[in-house]
CSV table of C-alpha atoms in Angstrom, one decimal:
chain,number,residue,atom,x,y,z
A,268,SER,CA,129.6,-101.6,194.3
A,269,SER,CA,129.0,-98.6,196.5
A,270,GLU,CA,125.8,-100.3,197.7
A,271,MET,CA,127.4,-103.5,198.8
A,272,SER,CA,126.4,-104.9,202.2
A,273,ILE,CA,129.4,-104.8,204.6
A,274,GLU,CA,127.7,-105.4,207.9
A,275,ASN,CA,129.6,-108.6,208.4
A,276,LEU,CA,132.1,-110.9,206.8
A,277,ALA,CA,129.6,-113.4,205.3
A,278,SER,CA,127.7,-110.6,203.5
A,279,TYR,CA,130.9,-109.1,202.2
A,280,VAL,CA,132.1,-112.5,200.8
A,281,LYS,CA,128.7,-113.1,199.3
A,282,ASN,CA,128.8,-109.8,197.6
A,283,GLN,CA,132.3,-110.5,196.1
A,284,CYS,CA,131.7,-114.1,195.2
A,285,GLY,CA,127.9,-114.3,194.6
A,286,GLU,CA,126.2,-117.7,195.0
A,287,ASP,CA,129.1,-119.6,193.6
A,288,LEU,CA,131.1,-119.8,196.8
A,289,ILE,CA,130.2,-120.3,200.5
A,290,LEU,CA,132.2,-119.1,203.5
A,291,LEU,CA,132.1,-121.7,206.3
A,292,GLY,CA,133.4,-121.6,209.9
A,293,ASP,CA,134.4,-118.8,212.1
A,294,GLY,CA,137.4,-117.3,213.9
A,295,THR,CA,140.6,-118.7,212.5
A,296,ASP,CA,138.8,-121.9,211.3
A,297,ARG,CA,137.3,-120.5,208.1
A,298,LYS,CA,137.2,-121.8,204.6
A,299,ILE,CA,135.8,-121.0,201.2
A,300,VAL,CA,133.8,-123.9,199.5
A,301,ALA,CA,132.6,-124.2,195.9
A,302,ASN,CA,128.9,-124.1,195.5
A,303,ARG,CA,129.1,-125.4,192.0
A,304,ASP,CA,131.7,-127.1,189.7
A,305,PHE,CA,134.6,-125.0,188.3
A,306,SER,CA,136.6,-125.8,185.2
A,307,ILE,CA,140.3,-125.2,184.7
A,308,GLY,CA,140.9,-121.6,183.7
A,309,GLU,CA,137.7,-120.2,185.1
A,310,VAL,CA,137.8,-117.0,187.2
A,311,ILE,CA,136.5,-118.2,190.6
A,312,PHE,CA,136.1,-114.7,191.9
A,313,ALA,CA,137.6,-111.2,191.5
A,314,GLU,CA,138.1,-108.6,194.2
A,315,TYR,CA,139.4,-105.1,194.6
A,316,PRO,CA,141.7,-104.5,197.6
A,317,LEU,CA,140.8,-102.9,200.9
A,318,LEU,CA,144.3,-101.5,201.1
A,319,HIS,CA,146.8,-101.1,198.3
A,320,THR,CA,150.1,-99.3,197.7
A,321,GLN,CA,148.7,-97.8,194.5
A,322,HIS,CA,145.8,-96.1,196.3
A,323,PRO,CA,146.1,-92.3,195.7
A,324,GLU,CA,146.3,-91.6,199.5
A,325,ALA,CA,149.0,-94.3,200.0
A,326,GLN,CA,151.1,-92.7,197.3
A,327,LYS,CA,151.2,-89.5,199.4
A,328,CYS,CA,153.2,-91.3,202.0
A,329,GLU,CA,156.9,-90.5,202.3
A,330,PRO,CA,158.5,-93.7,203.5
A,331,ASN,CA,161.2,-93.3,206.1
A,332,PRO,CA,164.4,-95.5,206.0
A,333,SER,CA,164.8,-95.2,209.8
A,334,ILE,CA,161.6,-97.3,210.4
A,335,PRO,CA,162.4,-101.0,210.2
A,336,LEU,CA,159.5,-101.8,207.8
A,337,ALA,CA,159.5,-102.1,204.0
A,338,PHE,CA,158.5,-98.9,202.3
A,339,ASP,CA,155.4,-100.6,200.7
A,340,TRP,CA,154.2,-101.6,204.2
A,341,GLN,CA,154.8,-98.0,205.4
A,342,ARG,CA,152.5,-96.9,202.6
A,343,LEU,CA,149.8,-99.3,203.7
A,344,LEU,CA,150.1,-98.2,207.4
A,345,PHE,CA,149.8,-94.6,206.3
A,346,LEU,CA,146.7,-95.4,204.3
A,347,SER,CA,145.2,-97.5,207.1
A,348,LEU,CA,145.5,-94.6,209.6
A,349,LYS,CA,143.7,-92.4,207.1
A,350,MET,CA,140.9,-95.0,206.9
A,351,LEU,CA,140.7,-95.4,210.7
A,352,ARG,CA,139.9,-91.7,211.1
A,353,LYS,CA,138.0,-91.4,207.8
A,354,SER,CA,140.3,-88.6,206.6
A,355,GLU,CA,139.9,-86.6,203.4
A,356,GLY,CA,140.2,-88.8,200.4
A,357,ILE,CA,138.6,-91.8,202.1
A,358,ASN,CA,135.0,-92.7,201.3
A,359,GLU,CA,132.3,-94.3,203.4
A,360,LYS,CA,132.7,-97.7,201.9
A,361,GLU,CA,136.5,-97.8,202.5
A,362,PHE,CA,135.9,-96.7,206.1
A,363,LYS,CA,133.4,-99.5,206.8
A,364,CYS,CA,135.6,-102.1,205.0
A,365,HIS,CA,138.5,-101.1,207.1
A,366,GLN,CA,136.5,-101.5,210.3
A,367,LEU,CA,135.5,-105.0,209.1
A,368,PHE,CA,139.0,-106.3,208.3
A,369,MET,CA,140.4,-104.9,211.5
A,370,LYS,CA,137.8,-107.0,213.3
A,371,GLU,CA,137.9,-110.1,211.2
A,372,LEU,CA,141.3,-110.7,209.8
A,373,SER,CA,143.7,-113.2,211.4
A,374,SER,CA,147.1,-112.3,212.8
A,375,GLU,CA,148.2,-115.9,213.4
A,376,GLY,CA,151.1,-115.5,211.0
A,377,VAL,CA,152.8,-113.5,213.8
A,378,LEU,CA,151.1,-114.5,217.0
A,379,SER,CA,150.8,-118.2,216.8
A,380,LYS,CA,153.0,-120.3,219.0
A,381,ILE,CA,154.7,-121.9,216.0
A,382,SER,CA,155.4,-118.6,214.4
A,383,MET,CA,156.9,-117.1,217.6
A,384,GLU,CA,159.1,-120.2,218.0
A,385,GLU,CA,160.4,-119.8,214.5
A,386,ASP,CA,161.2,-116.1,214.9
A,387,LYS,CA,161.4,-115.0,218.6
A,388,GLU,CA,162.4,-111.4,217.8
A,389,LYS,CA,159.7,-110.7,215.3
A,390,LEU,CA,157.2,-109.3,217.8
A,391,GLU,CA,159.8,-107.0,219.4
A,392,ASP,CA,160.8,-105.8,215.9
A,393,TYR,CA,157.3,-105.0,214.9
A,394,SER,CA,156.6,-103.3,218.3
A,395,GLU,CA,159.6,-101.1,217.7
A,396,ALA,CA,158.5,-100.4,214.1
A,397,ALA,CA,155.0,-99.4,215.4
A,398,SER,CA,156.5,-96.9,217.9
A,399,LEU,CA,158.8,-95.3,215.3
A,400,PHE,CA,156.0,-95.1,212.7
A,401,LEU,CA,153.7,-93.3,215.2
A,402,ASN,CA,156.5,-90.9,216.3
A,403,LYS,CA,157.2,-90.0,212.6
A,404,GLU,CA,153.5,-89.5,212.0
A,405,LYS,CA,153.3,-87.2,215.1
A,406,GLN,CA,156.2,-85.2,213.7
A,407,ARG,CA,154.5,-85.0,210.3
A,408,MET,CA,151.3,-83.8,211.7
A,409,LYS,CA,153.0,-81.2,213.8
A,410,ARG,CA,154.9,-79.8,210.8
A,411,LYS,CA,151.6,-79.6,208.8
A,412,LYS,CA,149.7,-78.2,211.9
A,413,LEU,CA,147.2,-81.0,211.8
A,414,LYS,CA,145.2,-81.8,214.9
A,415,LEU,CA,144.1,-85.4,214.4
A,416,GLN,CA,143.9,-88.2,216.8
A,417,LEU,CA,146.4,-91.0,216.3
A,418,PRO,CA,145.6,-94.7,217.0
A,419,SER,CA,147.2,-96.6,219.8
A,420,LYS,CA,150.4,-98.4,219.4
A,421,GLU,CA,148.5,-101.7,219.9
A,422,ASN,CA,146.3,-100.8,216.9
A,423,VAL,CA,149.3,-100.1,214.7
A,424,GLU,CA,150.9,-103.4,215.9
A,425,ARG,CA,147.8,-105.3,215.0
A,426,LEU,CA,147.8,-103.7,211.5
A,427,ILE,CA,151.4,-104.9,211.0
A,428,HIS,CA,150.4,-108.4,212.2
A,429,ILE,CA,147.5,-108.5,209.8
A,430,LEU,CA,149.7,-107.4,206.9
A,431,GLU,CA,152.2,-110.1,207.7
A,432,THR,CA,149.5,-112.8,207.8
A,433,ASN,CA,147.2,-111.7,204.9
A,434,SER,CA,148.8,-109.4,202.4
A,435,HIS,CA,149.6,-110.3,198.8
A,436,SER,CA,152.3,-108.7,196.8
A,437,ARG,CA,153.9,-108.7,193.4
A,438,SER,CA,156.9,-107.0,191.6
A,439,ASP,CA,156.6,-103.4,190.7
A,440,GLU,CA,157.7,-104.3,187.2
A,441,MET,CA,155.8,-105.9,184.3
A,442,ASP,CA,156.2,-109.6,184.2
A,443,PRO,CA,156.7,-110.9,180.6
A,444,VAL,CA,156.6,-114.5,181.9
A,445,ALA,CA,152.9,-113.9,182.8
A,446,GLY,CA,152.2,-112.4,179.4
A,447,GLU,CA,152.3,-108.8,180.6
A,448,LYS,CA,153.2,-106.3,178.0
A,449,LEU,CA,156.3,-104.2,178.7
A,450,GLU,CA,155.5,-101.0,176.8
A,451,GLY,CA,155.6,-97.9,179.0
A,452,ALA,CA,156.1,-99.8,182.3
A,453,LEU,CA,158.7,-98.3,184.5
A,454,GLN,CA,160.1,-99.7,187.7
A,455,LYS,CA,159.5,-97.4,190.6
A,456,LYS,CA,162.3,-97.0,193.2
A,457,THR,CA,162.3,-94.9,196.4
A,458,VAL,CA,165.8,-93.5,197.1
A,459,MET,CA,166.9,-94.1,200.7
A,460,ASN,CA,170.2,-92.2,200.6
A,461,ASP,CA,173.0,-91.4,198.2
A,462,GLU,CA,174.3,-95.0,198.1
A,463,GLU,CA,171.4,-97.4,198.3
A,464,GLU,CA,167.7,-97.6,197.2
A,465,GLU,CA,164.8,-99.9,198.0
A,466,GLU,CA,162.8,-101.5,195.3
A,467,GLU,CA,159.2,-101.3,196.3
A,468,GLU,CA,156.6,-104.0,195.6
A,469,GLN,CA,152.9,-103.6,194.9
A,470,VAL,CA,151.2,-104.8,198.0
A,471,GLY,CA,147.6,-105.0,199.0
A,472,LEU,CA,145.0,-106.6,201.3
A,473,TRP,CA,142.0,-108.4,199.9
A,474,LEU,CA,139.4,-109.5,202.4
A,475,ALA,CA,137.7,-112.4,200.6
A,476,ALA,CA,141.1,-113.7,199.3
A,477,SER,CA,142.3,-113.7,202.9
A,478,MET,CA,139.7,-116.3,203.8
A,479,MET,CA,141.3,-118.9,201.5
A,480,ASN,CA,143.3,-121.7,203.1
A,481,HIS,CA,146.6,-123.0,202.0
A,482,SER,CA,147.3,-126.3,200.3
A,483,CYS,CA,150.6,-127.6,198.8
A,484,PHE,CA,148.4,-129.3,196.2
A,485,PRO,CA,146.1,-126.3,195.5
A,486,ASN,CA,143.2,-126.2,193.0
A,487,SER,CA,143.3,-122.4,192.4
A,488,THR,CA,145.9,-119.6,192.2
A,489,ILE,CA,145.9,-115.9,192.7
A,490,TYR,CA,146.9,-113.5,190.0
A,491,LEU,CA,147.7,-109.8,190.7
A,492,PRO,CA,147.7,-107.7,187.6
A,493,PHE,CA,150.3,-104.9,187.3
A,494,ALA,CA,148.8,-101.7,188.8
A,495,THR,CA,149.6,-98.3,187.2
A,496,SER,CA,147.6,-95.5,188.7
A,497,SER,CA,144.9,-97.4,190.7
A,498,PRO,CA,144.6,-100.5,192.8
A,499,PRO,CA,144.2,-103.7,190.8
A,500,GLU,CA,141.5,-106.3,190.8
A,501,LEU,CA,142.8,-109.6,192.2
A,502,LEU,CA,141.8,-112.7,190.3
A,503,VAL,CA,141.4,-116.2,191.7
A,504,LYS,CA,141.8,-118.7,188.9
A,505,CYS,CA,141.0,-122.4,188.8
A,506,VAL,CA,144.0,-124.6,188.0
A,507,ARG,CA,142.5,-128.0,188.6
A,508,SER,CA,138.9,-129.1,188.3
A,509,ILE,CA,136.9,-128.2,191.4
A,510,LYS,CA,133.7,-130.1,192.4
A,511,LYS,CA,130.7,-128.6,194.2
A,512,GLY,CA,131.4,-128.9,198.0
A,513,GLU,CA,135.2,-129.0,197.6
A,514,GLU,CA,137.2,-126.4,199.4
A,515,VAL,CA,138.9,-123.8,197.2
A,516,THR,CA,142.6,-123.5,198.2
A,517,ILE,CA,145.7,-121.6,197.1
A,518,SER,CA,149.4,-122.1,197.9
A,519,TYR,CA,151.0,-119.6,200.3
A,520,ILE,CA,154.4,-120.3,198.9
A,521,ASP,CA,155.7,-119.6,195.4
A,522,LYS,CA,157.8,-122.8,195.0
A,523,ASP,CA,156.2,-125.8,193.3
A,524,TYR,CA,159.1,-128.1,193.4
A,525,LEU,CA,160.0,-128.8,197.1
A,526,PRO,CA,159.8,-131.9,199.3
A,527,THR,CA,157.4,-131.9,202.3
A,528,SER,CA,160.1,-131.2,204.9
A,529,ASP,CA,161.2,-128.0,203.1
A,530,ARG,CA,157.6,-126.8,202.4
A,531,ARG,CA,156.7,-127.3,206.1
A,532,MET,CA,159.7,-125.4,207.2
A,533,ILE,CA,158.7,-122.4,205.1
A,534,LEU,CA,155.1,-122.6,206.2
A,535,LYS,CA,156.0,-122.7,209.9
A,536,ARG,CA,157.1,-119.1,209.5
A,537,ARG,CA,153.5,-118.4,208.4
A,538,GLY,CA,152.3,-119.8,211.8
A,539,PHE,CA,151.2,-123.3,211.1
A,540,LEU,CA,152.3,-126.9,210.5
A,541,CYS,CA,150.9,-127.9,207.1
A,542,SER,CA,148.7,-131.0,207.1
A,543,CYS,CA,147.3,-130.7,203.6
A,544,ASN,CA,146.7,-133.9,201.5
A,545,LEU,CA,150.2,-133.6,200.1
A,546,CYS,CA,152.0,-133.1,203.4
A,547,SER,CA,149.9,-135.8,205.2
A,548,GLY,CA,150.8,-138.4,202.5
A,549,GLN,CA,147.4,-138.8,201.0
A,550,ILE,CA,149.0,-137.6,197.8
A,551,PRO,CA,152.5,-139.0,197.1
A,552,ASP,CA,155.4,-136.6,197.6
A,553,CYS,CA,156.6,-136.7,194.0
A,554,SER,CA,159.4,-134.1,194.5
A,555,ARG,CA,161.2,-136.7,196.6
A,556,ALA,CA,161.3,-139.1,193.6
A,557,VAL,CA,163.3,-142.4,194.0
A,558,VAL,CA,164.1,-144.9,191.3
A,559,CYS,CA,161.7,-147.8,191.1
A,560,PRO,CA,163.7,-151.1,190.7
A,561,LYS,CA,160.9,-152.8,188.7
A,562,CYS,CA,160.5,-149.9,186.3
A,563,LYS,CA,164.2,-149.6,185.9
A,564,GLU,CA,164.3,-153.2,184.6
A,565,ASN,CA,161.5,-152.5,182.2
A,566,GLU,CA,163.1,-149.1,181.2
A,567,SER,CA,159.9,-147.2,181.9
A,568,ILE,CA,159.7,-143.7,183.3
A,569,GLY,CA,158.2,-144.8,186.7
A,570,PHE,CA,159.5,-143.5,190.0
A,571,LEU,CA,158.7,-144.1,193.6
A,572,ALA,CA,157.2,-141.4,195.8
A,573,SER,CA,156.5,-141.5,199.6
A,574,SER,CA,152.9,-141.6,200.8
A,575,GLN,CA,151.0,-142.7,203.9
A,576,ASN,CA,150.9,-146.2,202.4
A,577,GLY,CA,154.6,-146.4,201.8
A,578,TRP,CA,156.8,-145.8,198.7
A,579,ILE,CA,154.5,-146.3,195.7
A,580,CYS,CA,155.5,-146.3,192.0
A,581,SER,CA,153.9,-143.8,189.7
A,582,HIS,CA,153.9,-146.3,186.8
A,583,CYS,CA,153.6,-149.9,188.0
A,584,ASN,CA,151.7,-148.9,191.2
A,585,ASN,CA,153.7,-151.4,193.3
A,586,VAL,CA,154.5,-150.5,196.9
A,587,ILE,CA,158.2,-151.1,197.2
A,588,GLN,CA,160.2,-151.7,200.4
A,589,ILE,CA,163.2,-149.4,200.3
A,590,SER,CA,165.9,-148.3,202.7
A,591,ILE,CA,165.1,-144.8,204.1
A,592,GLU,CA,168.7,-144.6,205.3
A,593,SER,CA,170.0,-144.9,201.8
A,594,ILE,CA,167.6,-142.3,200.5
A,595,GLU,CA,168.5,-139.8,203.3
A,596,LYS,CA,172.2,-140.4,202.7
A,597,ALA,CA,171.9,-139.7,199.0
A,598,GLU,CA,169.9,-136.6,199.7
A,599,MET,CA,172.6,-135.3,202.0
A,600,GLU,CA,175.2,-136.0,199.4
A,601,TRP,CA,173.3,-134.0,196.8
A,602,GLU,CA,172.7,-131.2,199.3
A,603,GLY,CA,176.5,-131.1,199.7
A,604,GLN,CA,176.8,-130.5,195.9
A,605,TRP,CA,175.8,-126.9,196.5
A,606,ASP,CA,179.4,-126.4,197.6
A,607,PHE,CA,180.3,-126.6,193.9
A,608,VAL,CA,178.4,-123.4,193.4
A,609,GLU,CA,180.8,-121.7,195.8
A,610,ASP,CA,183.9,-123.3,194.4
A,611,PRO,CA,183.5,-124.7,190.9
A,612,ARG,CA,187.3,-124.8,190.3
A,613,SER,CA,187.9,-127.2,193.2
A,614,ARG,CA,189.8,-130.4,192.2
A,615,LYS,CA,187.1,-132.4,194.0
A,616,GLU,CA,185.1,-134.8,191.8
A,617,TRP,CA,181.7,-133.1,191.7
A,618,LYS,CA,178.6,-135.2,190.9
A,619,ILE,CA,176.8,-132.2,189.6
A,620,GLN,CA,179.4,-131.5,187.0
A,621,LYS,CA,179.2,-135.1,185.8
A,622,LEU,CA,175.4,-134.9,185.7
A,623,LEU,CA,175.5,-131.7,183.7
A,624,ASP,CA,177.8,-133.5,181.2
A,625,ILE,CA,175.2,-136.2,180.8
A,626,ILE,CA,172.3,-133.8,180.5
A,627,VAL,CA,173.9,-131.6,177.9
A,628,SER,CA,175.3,-134.5,175.8
A,629,THR,CA,172.0,-136.4,175.9
A,630,SER,CA,170.0,-133.3,175.0
A,631,LYS,CA,172.4,-132.6,172.2
A,632,GLU,CA,171.9,-136.0,170.8
A,633,PHE,CA,168.1,-135.6,170.9
A,634,LEU,CA,168.4,-132.5,168.7
A,635,SER,CA,169.5,-134.8,165.9
A,636,VAL,CA,166.5,-137.2,166.3
A,637,GLU,CA,163.8,-136.8,163.7
A,638,SER,CA,160.4,-136.5,165.2
A,639,ILE,CA,157.0,-135.0,164.3
A,640,ASN,CA,156.0,-133.9,167.8
A,641,TYR,CA,158.1,-132.8,170.8
A,642,ASP,CA,157.9,-134.5,174.2
A,643,PRO,CA,160.5,-134.0,176.9
A,644,LEU,CA,159.8,-137.3,178.7
A,645,PRO,CA,161.8,-139.6,176.4
A,646,LEU,CA,164.8,-137.3,176.9
A,647,LEU,CA,164.3,-137.5,180.7
A,648,LEU,CA,164.2,-141.3,180.6
A,649,SER,CA,167.4,-141.4,178.6
A,650,ILE,CA,169.1,-139.0,181.1
A,651,GLN,CA,167.8,-141.2,184.0
A,652,LYS,CA,169.3,-144.4,182.4
A,653,ARG,CA,172.7,-142.7,181.8
A,654,SER,CA,172.9,-141.1,185.3
A,655,TYR,CA,171.6,-144.0,187.3
A,656,GLN,CA,174.9,-144.9,188.9
A,657,LEU,CA,175.4,-141.2,189.7
A,658,THR,CA,172.1,-140.4,191.3
A,659,SER,CA,170.7,-143.8,192.6
A,660,PRO,CA,168.7,-144.4,194.7
A,661,LEU,CA,167.3,-141.0,193.9
A,662,HIS,CA,165.6,-140.4,190.6
A,663,VAL,CA,167.2,-137.8,188.4
A,664,ALA,CA,164.0,-135.7,188.8
A,665,HIS,CA,164.4,-135.6,192.7
A,666,SER,CA,164.0,-132.0,193.9
A,667,HIS,CA,167.5,-131.8,195.4
A,668,ILE,CA,168.9,-132.6,191.9
A,669,TYR,CA,166.4,-130.5,190.0
A,670,ASN,CA,166.8,-127.3,192.0
A,671,LEU,CA,170.6,-127.6,191.8
A,672,VAL,CA,170.6,-128.0,188.0
A,673,LYS,CA,168.0,-125.2,187.7
A,674,HIS,CA,170.4,-122.9,189.5
A,675,PHE,CA,172.9,-123.1,186.7
A,676,VAL,CA,170.3,-122.1,184.1
A,677,PHE,CA,168.9,-119.1,185.9
A,678,ASN,CA,171.5,-118.0,188.4
A,679,ASP,CA,174.9,-119.1,186.9
A,680,SER,CA,174.4,-119.6,183.2
A,681,SER,CA,177.8,-118.2,182.4
A,682,LEU,CA,179.3,-121.5,183.8
A,683,LEU,CA,177.1,-123.5,181.5
A,684,SER,CA,177.9,-121.3,178.4
A,685,THR,CA,181.6,-121.3,179.1
A,686,LYS,CA,181.9,-125.0,179.3
A,687,TYR,CA,179.1,-126.3,177.0
A,688,GLY,CA,178.4,-123.4,174.5
A,689,ARG,CA,175.8,-120.7,174.0
A,690,GLU,CA,173.0,-123.2,173.4
A,691,SER,CA,173.5,-125.1,176.7
A,692,PRO,CA,170.8,-123.3,178.7
A,693,LEU,CA,168.3,-124.5,176.1
A,694,LEU,CA,169.6,-128.0,176.3
A,695,VAL,CA,169.4,-128.1,180.1
A,696,LEU,CA,165.9,-126.6,180.1
A,697,GLN,CA,164.7,-129.8,178.3
A,698,TYR,CA,165.7,-131.8,181.4
A,699,LEU,CA,163.9,-129.3,183.7
A,700,LEU,CA,160.7,-129.5,181.6
A,701,GLY,CA,160.9,-133.3,181.5
A,702,CYS,CA,161.1,-133.3,185.3
A,703,CYS,CA,158.0,-131.1,185.7
A,704,CYS,CA,156.0,-133.0,183.1
A,705,LEU,CA,156.8,-136.2,184.9
A,706,LEU,CA,156.2,-135.2,188.5
A,707,PHE,CA,153.3,-132.8,187.9
A,708,ARG,CA,151.6,-135.5,185.6
A,709,ALA,CA,151.3,-132.9,182.9
A,710,ASN,CA,150.3,-135.5,180.3
A,711,GLU,CA,147.7,-137.1,182.6
A,712,PRO,CA,145.0,-134.5,183.2
A,713,ASP,CA,142.6,-137.3,184.4
A,714,SER,CA,145.0,-138.5,187.1
A,715,LYS,CA,144.0,-137.7,190.7
A,716,TYR,CA,147.7,-136.7,191.1
A,717,TYR,CA,147.6,-134.2,188.2
A,718,ARG,CA,149.1,-131.0,189.5
A,719,GLY,CA,147.3,-128.7,187.0
A,720,PHE,CA,148.9,-125.5,185.8
A,721,THR,CA,151.8,-124.1,187.7
A,722,GLU,CA,154.0,-121.0,187.7
A,723,GLU,CA,157.0,-123.3,187.7
A,724,MET,CA,156.0,-124.8,184.3
A,725,GLN,CA,155.0,-121.3,183.0
A,726,HIS,CA,158.5,-120.0,183.9
A,727,LEU,CA,160.3,-122.9,182.2
A,728,LEU,CA,158.2,-122.7,179.1
A,729,PHE,CA,158.7,-119.0,178.6
A,730,TRP,CA,162.5,-119.3,178.8
A,731,THR,CA,162.5,-122.4,176.5
A,732,LYS,CA,160.6,-120.3,174.0
A,733,LYS,CA,163.1,-117.4,174.3
A,734,GLU,CA,166.1,-119.7,174.1
A,735,SER,CA,164.7,-121.5,171.0
A,736,GLN,CA,164.1,-118.1,169.3
A,737,SER,CA,167.7,-117.1,170.1
A,738,PHE,CA,169.0,-120.4,168.7
A,739,ILE,CA,166.9,-120.1,165.5
A,740,SER,CA,168.0,-116.5,164.8
A,741,ASN,CA,171.7,-117.2,165.4
A,742,PRO,CA,173.4,-117.7,161.9
A,743,LYS,CA,176.1,-119.8,163.6
A,744,SER,CA,173.6,-122.4,164.9
A,745,ASN,CA,174.0,-125.9,163.5
A,746,PRO,CA,171.6,-126.3,160.6
A,747,LYS,CA,171.1,-130.0,161.4
A,748,GLU,CA,169.6,-129.1,164.7
A,749,LEU,CA,167.3,-126.3,163.5
A,750,ASP,CA,164.3,-128.5,162.8
A,751,ALA,CA,164.4,-130.0,166.3
A,752,VAL,CA,164.7,-126.6,167.9
A,753,LYS,CA,161.8,-125.2,165.9
A,754,ARG,CA,159.7,-128.1,167.2
A,755,ILE,CA,160.8,-127.3,170.8
A,756,GLY,CA,160.0,-123.6,170.2
A,757,ARG,CA,156.6,-124.2,168.8
A,758,TRP,CA,155.7,-126.7,171.6
A,759,SER,CA,156.9,-124.4,174.4
A,760,GLU,CA,155.2,-121.3,173.0
A,761,GLU,CA,151.9,-123.1,172.6
A,762,LYS,CA,152.1,-124.5,176.2
A,763,TRP,CA,153.3,-121.2,177.6
A,764,LYS,CA,150.4,-119.3,176.1
A,765,GLU,CA,148.0,-121.9,177.5
A,766,HIS,CA,149.5,-121.4,181.0
A,767,VAL,CA,149.3,-117.6,180.7
A,768,ARG,CA,145.6,-117.9,179.8
A,769,ILE,CA,144.8,-120.2,182.7
A,770,LEU,CA,147.0,-118.6,185.3
A,771,SER,CA,146.4,-114.9,184.6
A,772,ASN,CA,143.7,-114.3,181.9
A,773,ASN,CA,146.3,-112.4,179.9
A,774,VAL,CA,146.6,-112.7,176.1
A,775,PRO,CA,150.3,-113.0,175.2
A,776,ASN,CA,151.7,-111.8,171.9
């Protein structure tokens, strides 16, 4: 609204979010809290950006490859300078909002002690980029005979630090996984020289969204629609039920299936050591799944996960004493299996190759099993039993194993297809879906450890749907397996559409 109150941050957030949310705290210690209950799939709030690469004035920028900044960031700096001096094309509301975010937004992602320890050269690089950007802007103004005052180098540096800490981005292509329609969408590229080109992203800065804190166990997610000719409205969607008084959180990283040590390493680059309820052990770290000896005897799907109370089983709830040394040794061995990616023809006996044999053969057998409904968990249990000697003490759903297997589906599928046949990606996807259903508690929506709706599951479901359709349409497919694949296809399509609705509000075909 052009009449919105933007005297201070609290009034801005209230205008964007209404009475449903409350902004608490000040400085870098801010948080957004729910003032009512939210249900899964609800839009918590929507917001238009203060800066965005699709703004008409940002599109007038001619990014320069000699400046060590991404072209999309150069567009935002160009737009920001126009807002600073309220140039032609900038309205009063944009000018005031720009003043507000320059005053209020954090730059801890660059200036915190942790961030600087992680990347000691970042500040120097950004200082150099600010100088070069200002020099190029001076040259541009001289060519156009413009007599406008430029901001200080310190101001431009602060803008870069704010973008590093607070900006949100998405691909400059339509995303069919999120249910976006592909018609008429073209990828935009900016040519750098005769030999290379840079693919720009759609990047923006949203003030209210910048007030949201991170959690590795978030209750909401951000969706950025594809922007064509104007900046898009960002949506904050509820992915787990939120109670009144509970903080609304998002994840700052786009990987749902990582152990605490890996997540913390990534987040240190954002300027903080994560202490959310997952990283602190209040919620078990399921991605570091270990075989539960009691559940193994009972042939159940239970697994151990580390928590502040020890290693607790997801099924029998027993706290089990287990050798940390044996777990860490096994994790290092599976980390070493990435060498197979570099040299798959080596004569060495690779565990990952044996595991892929088990996954493919077991999944193939399950295609011959008659069933009314589809559920990937029985398949995962069968794979776990057959691979126990290979993976123990780690559970076959452990993130080190999961992410390695996932690599062969999405980054090296030719190896799978060459050895196991064209349908092998579909077979291995059943294992990946089983892992996510198990660790994210997908079938236990009332569990306090229920992960809710995730982009990881949405991604797997989309490609399972696609691979199922490919199998069904192939005249050479085994007729005895068609019924099972049709069940998989129907289940994955239904679940994928549900994820799309919850995570993005899109209506898929």
